[in-house]
Amino acid sequence: MKSLVIKDLHANIGEREIIKGLSLEIECGKIHAIMGPNGSGKSTLSKVIAGHPDYTVTSGEVLMDGENILGMAPDERARKGIFLAFQYPMEVPGVTIANFLRAAVSARLPEGEELEATEYYQRLYEKMDLLEMDRSFTARSVNEGFSGGEKKRCEILQMAMLEPKYAILDETDSGLDIDALRIVSHGVNVLRSPDRGMLLITHYQRLLDYIVPDVIHVMVAGKIVMSGPKELALELESKGYDWLTEEEPAPAV
Amino acid sequence: MSDTKAELNLDRSVGDFSYPEHHAFDAGYGLTPDTINYIADVKGEPDWIREFRLKALDVFLSKPLPTHWATKDLETLEFEKIRYYLAHGQRPTRSWEEVPEDMKQTFERLGIPEQERKFLAGVEAQFDSEAVYSNIQKAIGEQGVIFTGSTEALIKYPEIFRKWFGKVIPTGDNKFSALNSAVFSGGSFIYVPPGVKVKHPLQAYFRINAENFGQFERTLIIADEGSELMYMEGCTAPKFETATLHSAVVELVALKGAKIQYVTVQNWSSNVFNLVTKRGVAHEDAEIKWIDCNIGSRLTMKYPGVVLKGRKARGEVISIALASNGQHQDTGAKMIHAADETTSNIVSKSISAGTGRATYRGQVHIPKHLKGCKNNTECDALLINPDSRTDTYPAVTVRGTGNATQHEASVSQISAEQIFYMQQRGLTEGQAMSLSVNGFVNDLVRQFPMEYSVELKRLIDLEMEGSVG
Ligand SMILES: Nc1ncnc2c1ncn2[C@@H]1O[C@H](COP(=O)(O)OP(=O)(O)OP(=O)(O)O)[C@@H](O)[C@H]1O
Ligand SMILES: [Mg+2]
């Protein structure tokens, strides 16, 4: 079966280990959610999967449909179908959303093929409508001067345009107001497909009311400590994370 | 007359190459009164020009190199090893096989027509643009516009030429303006009669190719009262150059209510010293705008200026400089306010990649007795690699209480996080880099004529691809 498999992954920043033997399988067509305390390594995991050069994988594997992607450059992984909606999206001064996405879409075309401009804009407008984004955004520089919520919406617009196989959404809900949360969630639900796997990282059960996951994982200190059905989120919301770490057996020295 | 056969060694970024060249006429190496007399003889010039040249030679020899403020790299210029005059139509040639692969690829990517490629690459001595040029001349000639070479002009239109020649930039302005005054040849002369608005941009490219490339070009443009014109110089294609020293002088005169836009795009090979003096005088209510893009060369020193001589005159300099590995772009602007209510605007953006170095050097002068003058200066620098370098020397002297100036400068770097973000969307590191750089200059590129801005974008792509590992 098609899936994104993370096998016993260990990753460092400098000398410090952040991901400490994490395993996870995101099947095509499924939505997984990860919850976990601040600093537990959720964003680090997403960046390691995307190939951020600051992190070193010391052991383990990340297989996309059976192929190990750890040796690939970030852009190659992206073109193969990995997408990351960033917790903190970067500004790209002077580069308009229209031009940026046009370059990104073109980068996925087979050699020698050119993007058809009218079709491209048609599709872009369609996705913007889905996310209830004003057309004037196409002419604005990527994320420059965007509000927190606008940035998150723009990440999902990019996802909609790039149609990834596996998408990781890192706290896409934080910064969104109630209406925006509903709109963006709707956008994500439209992108739900048997050919696409998704990993949602969030702190709030509320998001999971809108985008209902198949499985929920709890990540603590660089590892998945518990997995369960969507109801687990409710339990976490009321109990917090402490009980999980207390239940953990003392690490063998 | 020497029939020289010499070996030239060119220091191009990709590999060294050398080849024999043939000249039917030239003035030989070095610079003496004999060289000057030779040039004046060959060109059949009137005595006043010969005198002008000889005087300029004295000034050139007596002036020190401006290394006290500029770069010591100037000291590597060997004036005695330079050839100051190659006769009409004589350009060294080489075979297409000898043209470096990267240059061929660049032509391909820029979509330069076959015929022009050969010319630009130095395979053919001339590019036949005679037809284009004469069409332009015919169209504007009907309006009484004169558009010709400077040599032709000084013989055919002595009254207008002599009145303005050397007045905006006196011989002794700097060592290189003196050099140009001594040995100039080539360059354009334009006169636009009162009230005439030239519809299409006048392109030097076609005219100059129709004669030959001047190493010491001299351009003089006069826009008479209420007239308007746009002049375009250079092209984005890399040009094969055997001469290491290029030193042009460009003088503009905008009479009452006239408007001149002077657009330059230059992409020199990395062995070239490009030391240019450009200045305009704007009379009452006149406007002079320099739009300047400098790419390539070993060292470019160029500070287009406007003397705001009449009330309400306006001056503007919009410039983009791209300094790649081993290159130094020392560019900027000069605004000399000399009348009330004059305004000037300077927007400069530079990009330094690899070991490239970009320097902004500005001079804005508003004396105390003037009223209602305004200047705005913005200079932004972008550094691509850790060893890239940028310096800013704005030098703004504004006196008096009735005048205002605004100055902003910024230095930025494309962050690794920004590149990662773009790579995550599927762009290669090179693509991410060139998109970012294009984003940085985007607002200025839009001010260039359409065909230039498209080429500029492609050129930046090419340069950036080369600057990432
Ligand atoms: N580039 C870095 N340099 C130093 N430390 C880092 C770096 N990136 C991550 N860390 C550290 O790794 C740990 C995990 O960070 P990470 O951002 O992955 O947490 P998170 O689970 O996403 O937290 P949050 O819920 O607050 O977003 C933190 O202690 C963080 O300080
Ligand atoms: Mg995080």
JSON list of C-alpha atoms in Angstrom, two decimals, chain B residues 146-218:
[
{"chain": "B", "resi": 146, "resn": "ILE", "atom": "CA", "xyz": [19.12, 64.46, -35.90]},
{"chain": "B", "resi": 147, "resn": "PHE", "atom": "CA", "xyz": [20.39, 61.04, -34.84]},
{"chain": "B", "resi": 148, "resn": "THR", "atom": "CA", "xyz": [23.87, 60.27, -36.00]},
{"chain": "B", "resi": 149, "resn": "GLY", "atom": "CA", "xyz": [27.42, 59.43, -34.92]},
{"chain": "B", "resi": 150, "resn": "SER", "atom": "CA", "xyz": [29.39, 62.01, -32.99]},
{"chain": "B", "resi": 151, "resn": "THR", "atom": "CA", "xyz": [32.17, 62.19, -35.59]},
{"chain": "B", "resi": 152, "resn": "GLU", "atom": "CA", "xyz": [29.70, 62.77, -38.38]},
{"chain": "B", "resi": 153, "resn": "ALA", "atom": "CA", "xyz": [27.88, 65.35, -36.28]},
{"chain": "B", "resi": 154, "resn": "LEU", "atom": "CA", "xyz": [30.90, 67.49, -35.51]},
{"chain": "B", "resi": 155, "resn": "ILE", "atom": "CA", "xyz": [31.56, 67.78, -39.23]},
{"chain": "B", "resi": 156, "resn": "LYS", "atom": "CA", "xyz": [27.95, 68.08, -40.46]},
{"chain": "B", "resi": 157, "resn": "TYR", "atom": "CA", "xyz": [26.39, 70.12, -37.67]},
{"chain": "B", "resi": 158, "resn": "PRO", "atom": "CA", "xyz": [29.30, 72.13, -36.24]},
{"chain": "B", "resi": 159, "resn": "GLU", "atom": "CA", "xyz": [27.17, 75.00, -34.91]},
{"chain": "B", "resi": 160, "resn": "ILE", "atom": "CA", "xyz": [24.98, 72.86, -32.65]},
{"chain": "B", "resi": 161, "resn": "PHE", "atom": "CA", "xyz": [27.71, 70.41, -31.81]},
{"chain": "B", "resi": 162, "resn": "ARG", "atom": "CA", "xyz": [30.28, 72.97, -30.80]},
{"chain": "B", "resi": 163, "resn": "LYS", "atom": "CA", "xyz": [27.83, 74.93, -28.70]},
{"chain": "B", "resi": 164, "resn": "TRP", "atom": "CA", "xyz": [27.22, 72.06, -26.32]},
{"chain": "B", "resi": 165, "resn": "PHE", "atom": "CA", "xyz": [30.13, 69.65, -26.69]},
{"chain": "B", "resi": 166, "resn": "GLY", "atom": "CA", "xyz": [32.28, 69.42, -23.56]},
{"chain": "B", "resi": 167, "resn": "LYS", "atom": "CA", "xyz": [30.10, 71.93, -21.70]},
{"chain": "B", "resi": 168, "resn": "VAL", "atom": "CA", "xyz": [28.28, 69.56, -19.40]},
{"chain": "B", "resi": 169, "resn": "ILE", "atom": "CA", "xyz": [31.35, 67.50, -18.62]},
{"chain": "B", "resi": 170, "resn": "PRO", "atom": "CA", "xyz": [34.49, 69.58, -18.96]},
{"chain": "B", "resi": 171, "resn": "THR", "atom": "CA", "xyz": [37.64, 67.77, -20.04]},
{"chain": "B", "resi": 172, "resn": "GLY", "atom": "CA", "xyz": [39.17, 68.10, -16.61]},
{"chain": "B", "resi": 173, "resn": "ASP", "atom": "CA", "xyz": [36.21, 66.69, -14.72]},
{"chain": "B", "resi": 174, "resn": "ASN", "atom": "CA", "xyz": [38.18, 63.55, -13.94]},
{"chain": "B", "resi": 175, "resn": "LYS", "atom": "CA", "xyz": [41.09, 61.58, -15.37]},
{"chain": "B", "resi": 176, "resn": "PHE", "atom": "CA", "xyz": [38.87, 59.40, -17.51]},
{"chain": "B", "resi": 177, "resn": "SER", "atom": "CA", "xyz": [36.76, 62.17, -18.94]},
{"chain": "B", "resi": 178, "resn": "ALA", "atom": "CA", "xyz": [40.07, 63.72, -20.00]},
{"chain": "B", "resi": 179, "resn": "LEU", "atom": "CA", "xyz": [41.13, 60.43, -21.58]},
{"chain": "B", "resi": 180, "resn": "ASN", "atom": "CA", "xyz": [37.86, 60.21, -23.47]},
{"chain": "B", "resi": 181, "resn": "SER", "atom": "CA", "xyz": [38.19, 63.81, -24.61]},
{"chain": "B", "resi": 182, "resn": "ALA", "atom": "CA", "xyz": [41.61, 63.00, -26.03]},
{"chain": "B", "resi": 183, "resn": "VAL", "atom": "CA", "xyz": [40.79, 59.82, -27.92]},
{"chain": "B", "resi": 184, "resn": "PHE", "atom": "CA", "xyz": [37.01, 59.62, -28.32]},
{"chain": "B", "resi": 185, "resn": "SER", "atom": "CA", "xyz": [35.43, 58.01, -31.33]},
{"chain": "B", "resi": 186, "resn": "GLY", "atom": "CA", "xyz": [32.00, 56.57, -31.88]},
{"chain": "B", "resi": 187, "resn": "GLY", "atom": "CA", "xyz": [28.99, 57.38, -29.77]},
{"chain": "B", "resi": 188, "resn": "SER", "atom": "CA", "xyz": [25.79, 59.14, -30.72]},
{"chain": "B", "resi": 189, "resn": "PHE", "atom": "CA", "xyz": [24.70, 62.66, -31.39]},
{"chain": "B", "resi": 190, "resn": "ILE", "atom": "CA", "xyz": [21.05, 63.56, -31.07]},
{"chain": "B", "resi": 191, "resn": "TYR", "atom": "CA", "xyz": [19.25, 66.83, -31.48]},
{"chain": "B", "resi": 192, "resn": "VAL", "atom": "CA", "xyz": [15.50, 67.09, -30.98]},
{"chain": "B", "resi": 193, "resn": "PRO", "atom": "CA", "xyz": [13.94, 70.37, -32.16]},
{"chain": "B", "resi": 194, "resn": "PRO", "atom": "CA", "xyz": [11.61, 72.40, -29.92]},
{"chain": "B", "resi": 195, "resn": "GLY", "atom": "CA", "xyz": [8.29, 70.77, -29.10]},
{"chain": "B", "resi": 196, "resn": "VAL", "atom": "CA", "xyz": [9.07, 67.47, -30.88]},
{"chain": "B", "resi": 197, "resn": "LYS", "atom": "CA", "xyz": [8.15, 64.39, -28.90]},
{"chain": "B", "resi": 198, "resn": "VAL", "atom": "CA", "xyz": [9.99, 61.37, -30.29]},
{"chain": "B", "resi": 199, "resn": "LYS", "atom": "CA", "xyz": [7.53, 58.49, -30.09]},
{"chain": "B", "resi": 200, "resn": "HIS", "atom": "CA", "xyz": [9.82, 55.49, -30.21]},
{"chain": "B", "resi": 201, "resn": "PRO", "atom": "CA", "xyz": [12.93, 55.03, -28.16]},
{"chain": "B", "resi": 202, "resn": "LEU", "atom": "CA", "xyz": [16.11, 55.76, -30.08]},
{"chain": "B", "resi": 203, "resn": "GLN", "atom": "CA", "xyz": [18.38, 52.76, -29.82]},
{"chain": "B", "resi": 204, "resn": "ALA", "atom": "CA", "xyz": [22.12, 53.11, -29.98]},
{"chain": "B", "resi": 205, "resn": "TYR", "atom": "CA", "xyz": [22.38, 49.41, -30.52]},
{"chain": "B", "resi": 206, "resn": "PHE", "atom": "CA", "xyz": [21.35, 49.61, -34.14]},
{"chain": "B", "resi": 207, "resn": "ARG", "atom": "CA", "xyz": [23.33, 52.69, -34.89]},
{"chain": "B", "resi": 208, "resn": "ILE", "atom": "CA", "xyz": [26.54, 51.68, -33.25]},
{"chain": "B", "resi": 209, "resn": "ASN", "atom": "CA", "xyz": [26.52, 48.23, -34.72]},
{"chain": "B", "resi": 210, "resn": "ALA", "atom": "CA", "xyz": [26.20, 49.85, -38.08]},
{"chain": "B", "resi": 211, "resn": "GLU", "atom": "CA", "xyz": [29.63, 51.41, -37.63]},
{"chain": "B", "resi": 212, "resn": "ASN", "atom": "CA", "xyz": [31.68, 49.80, -34.89]},
{"chain": "B", "resi": 213, "resn": "PHE", "atom": "CA", "xyz": [31.84, 49.45, -31.18]},
{"chain": "B", "resi": 214, "resn": "GLY", "atom": "CA", "xyz": [33.52, 52.36, -29.60]},
{"chain": "B", "resi": 215, "resn": "GLN", "atom": "CA", "xyz": [35.85, 51.88, -26.74]},
{"chain": "B", "resi": 216, "resn": "PHE", "atom": "CA", "xyz": [35.86, 55.60, -26.01]},
{"chain": "B", "resi": 217, "resn": "GLU", "atom": "CA", "xyz": [32.36, 56.57, -26.97]},
{"chain": "B", "resi": 218, "resn": "ARG", "atom": "CA", "xyz": [31.24, 60.13, -26.82]}
]
